[in-house]
Short mmCIF file of C-alpha atoms and ligand atoms in Angstrom, two decimals:
data_model
loop_
_atom_site.label_atom_id
_atom_site.label_comp_id
_atom_site.label_asym_id
_atom_site.label_seq_id
_atom_site.Cartn_x
_atom_site.Cartn_y
_atom_site.Cartn_z
CA UNK A 148 0.00 0.00 0.00
CA UNK A 149 1.16 3.52 -0.81
CA UNK A 150 2.40 5.51 2.21
CA UNK A 151 0.87 8.99 2.07
CA UNK A 152 2.47 12.24 3.24
CA UNK A 153 1.91 13.43 6.82
CA UNK A 154 -1.24 15.51 7.43
CA UNK A 155 -0.49 19.23 7.23
CA UNK A 156 2.60 18.77 5.03
CA UNK A 157 2.77 19.31 1.27
CA UNK A 158 4.93 18.44 -1.69
CA UNK A 159 5.76 21.54 -3.70
CA UNK A 160 5.65 20.12 -7.20
CA UNK A 161 7.26 21.29 -10.44
CA UNK A 162 4.89 23.90 -11.81
CA UNK A 163 4.36 25.46 -8.35
CA UNK A 164 7.94 25.32 -7.17
CA UNK A 165 8.93 28.00 -9.70
CA UNK A 166 6.62 30.43 -7.88
CA UNK A 167 8.38 29.55 -4.62
CA UNK A 168 11.77 30.14 -6.22
CA UNK A 169 10.51 33.51 -7.47
CA UNK A 170 9.36 34.47 -3.94
CA UNK A 171 12.65 33.38 -2.39
CA UNK A 172 14.82 35.12 -5.00
CA UNK A 173 12.79 38.33 -4.71
CA UNK A 174 13.00 38.21 -0.90
CA UNK A 175 16.79 37.76 -0.96
CA UNK A 176 17.13 40.70 -3.34
CA UNK A 177 14.93 43.01 -1.26
CA UNK A 178 16.41 41.95 2.12
CA UNK A 179 19.95 42.47 0.85
CA UNK A 180 18.97 45.84 -0.60
CA UNK A 181 18.01 46.86 2.97
CA UNK A 182 21.34 45.62 4.38
CA UNK A 183 20.37 42.21 5.78
CA UNK A 184 22.70 39.18 5.75
CA UNK A 185 21.56 35.58 5.47
CA UNK A 186 21.86 33.16 8.38
CA UNK A 187 20.88 29.48 8.52
CA UNK A 188 20.04 27.96 11.88
CA UNK A 189 19.15 24.33 12.71
CA UNK A 190 15.64 22.97 12.42
CA UNK A 191 15.94 21.25 15.81
CA UNK A 192 16.57 23.29 18.94
CA UNK A 193 16.26 22.77 22.68
CA UNK A 194 12.62 22.91 23.73
CA UNK A 195 13.32 25.52 26.40
CA UNK A 196 14.47 28.04 23.76
CA UNK A 197 10.82 28.36 22.76
CA UNK A 198 9.15 27.79 26.13
CA UNK A 199 11.29 30.69 27.43
CA UNK A 200 11.36 32.69 24.19
CA UNK A 201 7.99 32.31 22.47
CA UNK A 202 6.42 32.03 25.92
CA UNK A 203 4.89 29.41 28.24
CA UNK A 204 1.39 30.86 27.92
CA UNK A 205 1.24 30.92 24.11
CA UNK A 206 -0.75 28.43 22.03
CA UNK A 207 2.46 27.59 20.16
CA UNK A 208 4.23 26.33 23.29
CA UNK A 209 1.17 24.90 25.00
CA UNK A 210 -0.37 23.03 22.09
CA UNK A 211 1.63 23.12 18.90
CA UNK A 212 5.26 22.12 19.36
CA UNK A 213 6.71 18.98 17.81
CA UNK A 214 8.73 18.26 20.94
CA UNK A 215 10.32 14.97 21.91
CA UNK A 216 13.01 13.42 24.05
CA UNK A 217 15.96 12.37 21.91
CA UNK A 218 18.03 9.22 22.39
CA UNK A 219 20.38 11.11 24.72
CA UNK A 220 17.47 12.14 26.95
CA UNK A 221 17.39 15.80 25.87
CA UNK A 222 14.15 17.67 25.26
CA UNK A 223 14.28 18.75 21.62
CA UNK A 224 11.71 20.42 19.36
CA UNK A 225 11.29 21.13 15.69
CA UNK A 226 11.37 24.93 15.61
CA UNK A 227 7.89 26.50 15.52
CA UNK A 228 9.30 29.92 14.54
CA UNK A 229 12.67 31.48 13.78
CA UNK A 230 12.99 34.43 16.17
CA UNK A 231 14.31 32.62 19.29
CA UNK A 232 16.81 30.72 17.11
CA UNK A 233 18.02 33.99 15.59
CA UNK A 234 18.40 35.46 19.07
CA UNK A 235 20.29 32.35 20.23
CA UNK A 236 22.66 32.59 17.25
CA UNK A 237 23.13 36.34 17.80
CA UNK A 238 24.17 35.70 21.41
CA UNK A 239 26.07 32.43 20.90
CA UNK A 240 28.29 33.88 18.16
CA UNK A 241 28.53 37.44 19.55
CA UNK A 242 27.26 38.75 16.21
CA UNK A 243 27.10 42.21 17.69
CA UNK A 244 30.88 42.32 17.49
CA UNK A 245 31.22 40.23 14.37
CA UNK A 246 28.85 42.29 12.20
CA UNK A 247 28.80 46.01 11.42
CA UNK A 248 25.02 46.00 11.97
CA UNK A 249 23.35 42.78 13.13
CA UNK A 250 20.63 42.63 10.48
CA UNK A 251 19.81 39.01 9.67
CA UNK A 252 17.44 37.08 7.45
CA UNK A 253 16.59 33.39 7.25
CA UNK A 254 14.47 31.24 4.97
CA UNK A 255 13.24 27.81 5.98
CA UNK A 256 10.62 25.40 7.30
CA UNK A 257 8.82 25.79 10.64
CA UNK A 258 6.58 23.26 12.39
CA UNK A 259 3.38 23.78 14.35
CA UNK A 260 0.79 21.16 15.20
CA UNK A 261 -2.18 23.27 14.06
CA UNK A 262 -5.44 22.25 12.44
CA UNK A 263 -4.58 22.23 8.72
CA UNK A 264 -6.64 24.29 6.28
CA UNK A 265 -5.99 26.50 3.26
CA UNK A 266 -2.93 28.63 4.10
CA UNK A 267 -2.31 26.80 7.38
CA UNK A 268 -0.01 23.79 7.53
CA UNK A 269 1.96 21.80 10.07
CA UNK A 270 5.16 22.23 8.10
CA UNK A 271 5.20 25.71 6.63
CA UNK A 272 7.94 28.04 5.49
CA UNK A 273 8.96 31.49 6.61
CA UNK A 274 11.04 34.35 5.35
CA UNK A 275 12.28 35.91 8.59
CA UNK A 276 14.20 39.13 9.24
CA UNK A 277 15.56 40.36 12.56
CA UNK A 278 17.62 43.41 13.54
CA UNK A 279 19.28 43.70 16.93
CA UNK A 280 20.43 46.56 19.13
CA UNK A 281 18.58 49.55 17.66
CA UNK A 282 15.91 51.11 19.87
CA UNK A 283 15.05 54.09 17.68
CA UNK A 284 11.56 54.16 16.14
CA UNK A 285 13.14 54.78 12.72
CA UNK A 286 14.14 51.11 12.61
CA UNK A 287 10.55 50.01 13.37
CA UNK A 288 9.42 52.05 10.38
CA UNK A 289 12.23 50.67 8.24
CA UNK A 290 11.31 47.07 9.09
CA UNK A 291 7.66 47.78 8.21
CA UNK A 292 8.78 49.51 5.01
CA UNK A 293 10.88 46.44 4.18
CA UNK A 294 7.81 44.21 4.63
CA UNK A 295 5.80 46.57 2.44
CA UNK A 296 8.53 46.62 -0.24
CA UNK A 297 8.71 42.82 -0.24
CA UNK A 298 4.96 42.51 -0.82
CA UNK A 299 5.07 45.11 -3.58
CA UNK A 300 8.16 43.58 -5.27
CA UNK A 301 6.20 40.32 -5.44
CA UNK A 302 3.39 42.13 -7.25
CA UNK A 303 0.91 41.32 -4.46
CA UNK A 304 -1.94 43.82 -4.24
CA UNK A 305 -5.06 44.13 -2.11
CA UNK A 306 -3.19 44.14 1.20
CA UNK A 307 -3.70 46.08 4.43
CA UNK A 308 -1.13 46.99 7.05
CA UNK A 309 -2.32 46.85 10.66
CA UNK A 310 -0.18 48.20 13.50
CA UNK A 311 -0.48 48.47 17.27
CA UNK A 312 1.62 49.10 20.33
CA UNK A 313 1.50 46.61 23.19
CA UNK A 314 3.62 48.74 25.55
CA UNK A 315 6.62 47.65 27.58
CA UNK A 316 7.45 45.99 30.89
CA UNK A 317 6.69 49.29 32.62
CA UNK A 318 3.19 49.88 31.25
CA UNK A 319 2.05 46.29 30.60
CA UNK A 320 1.03 45.51 34.22
CA UNK A 321 -1.45 48.41 34.27
CA UNK A 322 -2.95 47.25 30.97
CA UNK A 323 -3.18 43.62 32.17
CA UNK A 324 -4.90 44.81 35.34
CA UNK A 325 -7.31 46.92 33.26
CA UNK A 326 -8.17 43.86 31.16
CA UNK A 327 -8.93 41.77 34.22
CA UNK A 328 -10.98 44.59 35.75
CA UNK A 329 -12.94 45.13 32.54
CA UNK A 330 -13.67 41.42 32.26
CA UNK A 331 -15.05 41.31 35.79
CA UNK A 332 -17.65 38.56 36.08
CA UNK A 333 -17.70 38.06 32.29
CA UNK A 334 -14.61 35.86 32.72
CA UNK A 335 -16.94 33.01 33.65
CA UNK A 336 -18.66 33.30 30.25
CA UNK A 337 -15.42 32.85 28.29
CA UNK A 338 -13.92 29.58 27.00
CA UNK A 339 -11.73 27.47 29.30
CA UNK A 340 -8.56 28.70 27.54
CA UNK A 341 -9.51 32.34 28.16
CA UNK A 342 -10.35 31.66 31.81
CA UNK A 343 -6.84 30.26 32.17
CA UNK A 344 -5.35 33.18 30.20
CA UNK A 345 -7.11 35.69 32.49
CA UNK A 346 -4.97 34.31 35.31
CA UNK A 347 -1.66 33.53 33.55
CA UNK A 348 -1.43 36.27 30.88
CA UNK A 349 -4.57 38.35 30.21
CA UNK A 350 -3.08 39.78 26.98
CA UNK A 351 -3.34 36.29 25.42
CA UNK A 352 -7.18 36.56 25.60
CA UNK A 353 -6.91 38.54 22.34
CA UNK A 354 -5.63 35.35 20.60
CA UNK A 355 -9.00 33.64 21.23
CA UNK A 356 -10.83 32.49 18.09
CA UNK A 357 -13.93 31.05 19.82
CA UNK A 358 -16.92 32.84 18.20
CA UNK A 359 -18.93 33.08 21.42
CA UNK A 360 -16.12 34.98 23.18
CA UNK A 361 -15.66 37.69 20.58
CA UNK A 362 -18.29 40.18 21.79
CA UNK A 363 -16.71 40.31 25.25
CA UNK A 364 -13.18 40.57 23.80
CA UNK A 365 -14.13 43.36 21.38
CA UNK A 366 -15.30 45.46 24.32
CA UNK A 367 -12.00 45.16 26.23
CA UNK A 368 -9.71 48.19 26.77
CA UNK A 369 -7.08 49.10 24.16
CA UNK A 370 -3.36 48.79 24.89
CA UNK A 371 -2.61 52.16 23.25
CA UNK A 372 -4.64 53.86 25.99
CA UNK A 373 -2.32 52.46 28.66
CA UNK A 374 1.09 53.30 27.16
CA UNK A 375 3.71 54.98 29.34
CA UNK A 376 5.14 58.29 28.10
CA UNK A 377 8.09 56.67 26.31
CA UNK A 378 5.99 54.01 24.59
CA UNK A 379 3.51 56.65 23.50
CA UNK A 380 6.32 58.79 22.02
CA UNK A 381 7.77 55.75 20.28
CA UNK A 382 4.42 54.80 18.76
CA UNK A 383 3.84 58.38 17.56
CA UNK A 384 7.31 58.41 15.97
CA UNK A 385 6.64 55.10 14.15
CA UNK A 386 3.37 56.49 12.82
CA UNK A 387 5.03 59.72 11.68
CA UNK A 388 7.67 57.72 9.77
CA UNK A 389 5.03 55.55 8.12
CA UNK A 390 3.30 58.74 6.99
CA UNK A 391 6.64 59.98 5.66
CA UNK A 392 7.04 56.72 3.69
CA UNK A 393 3.43 57.13 2.52
CA UNK A 394 2.55 53.65 3.74
CA UNK A 395 -1.16 53.44 4.60
CA UNK A 396 -2.07 51.62 7.83
CA UNK A 397 -4.80 51.17 10.39
CA UNK A 398 -4.30 50.88 14.14
CA UNK A 399 -5.74 47.54 15.17
CA UNK A 400 -6.37 47.27 18.90
CA UNK A 401 -6.61 43.50 18.88
CA UNK A 402 -3.21 43.07 17.27
CA UNK A 403 -1.29 41.79 20.30
CA UNK A 404 0.13 38.82 18.29
CA UNK A 405 0.25 35.30 19.63
CA UNK A 406 3.81 35.34 20.98
CA UNK A 407 4.84 36.59 24.42
CA UNK A 408 7.98 38.54 23.59
CA UNK A 409 6.49 41.58 21.89
CA UNK A 410 6.98 45.08 23.28
CA UNK A 411 5.83 48.33 21.74
CA UNK A 412 5.32 48.01 17.96
CA UNK A 413 3.41 45.04 16.51
CA UNK A 414 2.27 44.78 12.91
CA UNK A 415 0.75 42.48 10.31
CA UNK A 416 0.07 42.65 6.60
CA UNK A 417 -3.24 41.03 5.66
CA UNK A 418 -4.43 39.92 2.25
CA UNK A 419 -8.07 40.05 1.20
CA UNK A 420 -7.51 37.34 -1.41
CA UNK A 421 -6.24 34.17 0.28
CA UNK A 422 -9.09 33.06 2.54
CA UNK A 423 -9.46 32.88 6.31
CA UNK A 424 -5.73 32.57 7.04
CA UNK A 425 -5.16 36.08 5.76
CA UNK A 426 -1.98 37.21 7.59
CA UNK A 427 0.79 37.05 5.02
CA UNK A 428 3.32 38.37 7.49
CA UNK A 429 3.60 39.58 11.04
CA UNK A 430 6.17 40.89 13.44
CA UNK A 431 7.14 43.47 15.98
CA UNK A 432 9.62 44.68 18.53
CA UNK A 433 10.90 42.42 21.32
CA UNK A 434 13.05 44.54 23.58
CA UNK A 435 13.42 42.06 26.47
CA UNK A 436 13.92 38.81 24.55
CA UNK A 437 17.70 38.80 24.07
CA UNK A 438 18.25 39.26 27.81
CA UNK A 439 15.49 36.78 28.63
CA UNK A 440 17.36 34.18 26.59
CA UNK A 441 20.60 34.76 28.49
CA UNK A 442 22.18 37.41 26.27
CA UNK A 443 23.13 41.05 26.86
CA UNK A 444 20.35 43.60 27.32
CA UNK A 445 19.74 44.32 23.63
CA UNK A 446 16.55 45.27 21.86
CA UNK A 447 15.30 43.63 18.68
CA UNK A 448 12.64 43.84 16.00
CA UNK A 449 11.67 41.76 12.99
CA UNK A 450 8.95 39.98 11.09
CA UNK A 451 8.23 36.70 9.37
CA UNK A 452 6.22 36.08 6.22
CA UNK A 453 4.63 32.75 5.38
CA UNK A 454 5.87 31.60 1.97
CA UNK A 455 2.75 29.45 1.38
CA UNK A 456 0.57 32.54 1.89
CA UNK A 457 2.77 34.78 -0.27
CA UNK A 458 2.58 32.20 -3.07
CA UNK A 459 -1.23 32.08 -2.71
CA UNK A 460 -1.37 35.87 -2.93
CA UNK A 461 0.88 36.18 -6.01
CA UNK A 462 -0.83 37.61 -9.07
CA UNK A 463 -2.38 34.79 -11.07
CA UNK A 464 -0.87 36.02 -14.34
CA UNK A 465 2.69 36.04 -12.98
CA UNK A 466 4.85 34.36 -15.60
CA UNK A 467 7.46 32.20 -13.93
CA UNK A 468 9.05 29.71 -16.21
CA UNK A 469 10.11 26.16 -15.51
CA UNK A 470 13.51 25.17 -16.84
CA UNK A 471 13.33 23.98 -20.46
CA UNK A 472 15.88 22.67 -22.91
CA UNK A 473 17.67 24.88 -25.39
CA UNK A 474 18.00 21.88 -27.65
CA UNK A 475 16.90 18.25 -27.79
CA UNK A 476 19.19 15.68 -29.41
CA UNK A 477 17.45 12.90 -31.36
CA UNK A 478 19.42 9.99 -32.79
CA UNK A 479 18.66 7.13 -35.18
CA UNK A 480 20.75 3.98 -35.30
CA UNK A 481 23.34 2.62 -32.90
CA UNK A 482 26.40 4.55 -34.18
CA UNK A 483 24.52 7.85 -34.28
CA UNK A 484 23.10 7.18 -30.85
CA UNK A 485 26.58 6.65 -29.44
CA UNK A 486 27.86 9.80 -31.09
CA UNK A 487 24.81 11.81 -29.91
CA UNK A 488 25.98 11.48 -26.30
CA UNK A 489 29.23 13.20 -27.26
CA UNK A 490 27.22 16.00 -28.86
CA UNK A 491 25.10 16.20 -25.69
CA UNK A 492 28.25 16.50 -23.61
CA UNK A 493 29.64 19.32 -25.81
CA UNK A 494 26.37 21.26 -25.55
CA UNK A 495 26.25 20.90 -21.77
CA UNK A 496 29.92 21.81 -21.33
CA UNK A 497 29.08 25.03 -23.20
CA UNK A 498 26.45 25.82 -20.53
CA UNK A 499 23.43 24.87 -22.61
CA UNK A 500 20.39 22.94 -21.43
CA UNK A 501 20.47 19.89 -23.71
CA UNK A 502 18.25 16.80 -23.34
CA UNK A 503 18.03 13.43 -24.98
CA UNK A 504 15.93 10.23 -25.06
CA UNK A 505 17.99 7.40 -23.61
CA UNK A 506 16.46 4.18 -24.82
CA UNK A 507 16.75 4.30 -28.60
CA UNK A 508 13.02 4.67 -29.28
CA UNK A 509 11.56 5.63 -32.66
CA UNK A 510 12.23 9.08 -34.11
CA UNK A 511 8.51 9.81 -33.70
CA UNK A 512 8.61 9.19 -29.97
CA UNK A 513 11.85 11.17 -29.62
CA UNK A 514 10.18 14.14 -31.36
CA UNK A 515 7.20 13.75 -29.06
CA UNK A 516 9.48 13.91 -26.03
CA UNK A 517 11.18 17.06 -27.43
CA UNK A 518 7.75 18.61 -27.88
CA UNK A 519 6.64 17.78 -24.32
CA UNK A 520 9.86 19.27 -22.96
CA UNK A 521 9.12 22.41 -25.05
CA UNK A 522 12.53 22.32 -26.72
CA UNK A 523 12.68 25.02 -29.42
CA UNK A 524 15.35 23.12 -31.41
CA UNK A 525 15.91 19.46 -32.19
CA UNK A 526 19.22 18.14 -33.51
CA UNK A 527 18.68 15.00 -35.58
CA UNK A 528 21.61 12.66 -35.93
CA UNK A 529 21.19 9.65 -38.26
CA UNK A 530 23.65 7.36 -40.05
CA UNK A 531 23.70 9.70 -43.10
CA UNK A 532 24.38 12.83 -41.08
CA UNK A 533 27.06 10.96 -39.17
CA UNK A 534 28.79 9.91 -42.41
CA UNK A 535 28.70 13.48 -43.74
CA UNK A 536 29.82 15.09 -40.46
CA UNK A 537 26.55 17.00 -40.32
CA UNK A 538 23.52 17.44 -38.09
CA UNK A 539 19.90 17.95 -39.10
CA UNK A 540 18.24 20.87 -37.30
CA UNK A 541 14.52 21.19 -36.79
CA UNK A 542 12.98 24.43 -35.50
CA UNK A 543 9.93 23.26 -33.61
CA UNK A 544 7.95 26.51 -33.82
CA UNK A 545 8.11 26.74 -37.62
CA UNK A 546 8.83 23.10 -38.50
CA UNK A 547 11.66 24.36 -40.77
CA UNK A 548 14.68 22.11 -41.23
CA UNK A 549 18.27 22.55 -42.33
CA UNK A 550 21.64 20.83 -42.10
CA UNK A 551 24.68 22.24 -40.36
CA UNK A 552 28.27 20.96 -39.91
CA UNK A 553 28.69 18.96 -36.67
CA UNK A 554 31.61 21.21 -35.73
CA UNK A 555 29.28 24.23 -35.62
CA UNK A 556 26.56 22.63 -33.47
CA UNK A 557 27.39 24.34 -30.18
CA UNK A 558 27.89 27.77 -31.75
CA UNK A 559 24.60 27.34 -33.63
CA UNK A 560 22.56 26.77 -30.45
CA UNK A 561 24.38 29.54 -28.59
CA UNK A 562 23.52 31.91 -31.44
CA UNK A 563 19.89 30.79 -31.60
CA UNK A 564 19.15 30.97 -27.85
CA UNK A 565 21.63 33.80 -27.22
CA UNK A 566 19.10 36.58 -27.10
CA UNK A 567 16.73 34.66 -24.84
CA UNK A 568 19.10 33.83 -21.99
P1 HAM B 663 3.78 34.47 13.35
O1 HAM B 663 2.71 35.50 13.23
O2 HAM B 663 3.53 33.33 14.26
O3 HAM B 663 5.09 35.23 13.78
O4 HAM B 663 4.11 33.89 11.91
C1 HAM B 663 4.48 34.75 10.85
C2 HAM B 663 3.82 34.33 9.57
O5 HAM B 663 4.08 32.95 9.30
C3 HAM B 663 2.30 34.41 9.58
O6 HAM B 663 1.87 35.73 9.29
C4 HAM B 663 1.93 33.46 8.45
O7 HAM B 663 2.09 34.09 7.20
C5 HAM B 663 2.98 32.38 8.59
N1 HAM B 663 2.45 31.24 9.35
C6 HAM B 663 2.37 31.07 10.69
N2 HAM B 663 1.83 29.88 11.00
C7 HAM B 663 1.57 29.25 9.83
C8 HAM B 663 1.01 27.98 9.47
N3 HAM B 663 0.65 27.08 10.38
N4 HAM B 663 0.89 27.69 8.14
C9 HAM B 663 1.27 28.57 7.20
N5 HAM B 663 1.80 29.78 7.48
C10 HAM B 663 1.95 30.13 8.78
C11 HAM B 663 6.29 34.63 13.98
O8 HAM B 663 6.55 33.50 13.68
C12 HAM B 663 7.35 35.57 14.53
N6 HAM B 663 8.59 34.82 14.72
C13 HAM B 663 7.56 36.75 13.59
C14 HAM B 663 8.60 37.70 14.08
C15 HAM B 663 9.89 37.80 13.65
N7 HAM B 663 8.46 38.60 15.05
C16 HAM B 663 9.60 39.26 15.23
N8 HAM B 663 10.46 38.76 14.39
#
């Protein structure tokens, strides 16, 4: 019996994978344009990196981690997100000293045991950027501008930017207390998760998706009304910069984001075209996280975009091409067939994409293969051509044919495809 793939995972097949490659190449170009350097961190990490980093009271840590005890008895997890790994690498390798500006990006798979649906998977892929050590609001605006530029470089339209400020360690307690006070006796009407959240981390109540809870949650106080003077100033400065960049946004009071480390600025870009899982990217500032994870007291900010969701949101008409041959080599007869592999080698050594049919089938089926591969040119090598030191050339688009000297074969293809490469 066939063994199917694991629920919530997907094969990215030829035909779709070109769109992924386009997203990744565009992201690299835009990130590097903004001064970010690539980093690659492991897929497995110690579980405590996320229980401490992402936060004990988050859904990710409580319900969604692929955590296990390895053969050496260590608690390990597949990473559910990149930020704590990036912080770990920043601290472990003292990147603050090693880099002129610690601006990092990473591309790779993440794992969360969520209920799969369109745009939501158990293995999904993120483009992640993080910048460390800069507290000024200008960097918040730059990170949001980077996210905006990425979306626009991908040709994605119909998106909205939502921002919020969740305050800092100084003003958060007053906001948490206000939430609990506003809930009052209504706490008993909320779902079991929210009743627990009200005790452990009232801010997490905003993550609730239970329909019956939403009316109560919508009426809760707004974090921006509880900001301390410095957080208020910071938020105003971020907004002023966004206006300067002419990036439209709305302030969304429920945008506290489902991870515990955020301070001050949080943001998301939402698409109206990809269904219920509409957040194509999200991020924010995390000024206490580096210290929390055992590093120096350094601030940080970043975002992550879901590649699956970006690919869903790409314009339908986007032309991304699969690789196709420059030339297909067809051969008839044993001697010609043997010689055709030498021709194939010469074409490939010259950097051309050259393909062949391996099993000595009929010329008709070789031509059919060339057609399916969308080769614009076919070289035909038979016993006659071999004897004359020539090659027959067929132009597939026009069905025109000619003969050329074998010695000129490589130059001929280079000339023909030259303009198109
Ligand atoms: P996040 O909001 O959990 O943030 O994830 C960021 C993005 O990853 C989402 O907006 C979405 O596009 C994608 N994503 C998340 N879960 C799934 C899933 N199950 N299936 C498909 N796509 C998904 C973070 O992960 C933070 N580390 C972002 C960050 C970086 N904050 C600061 N720096």
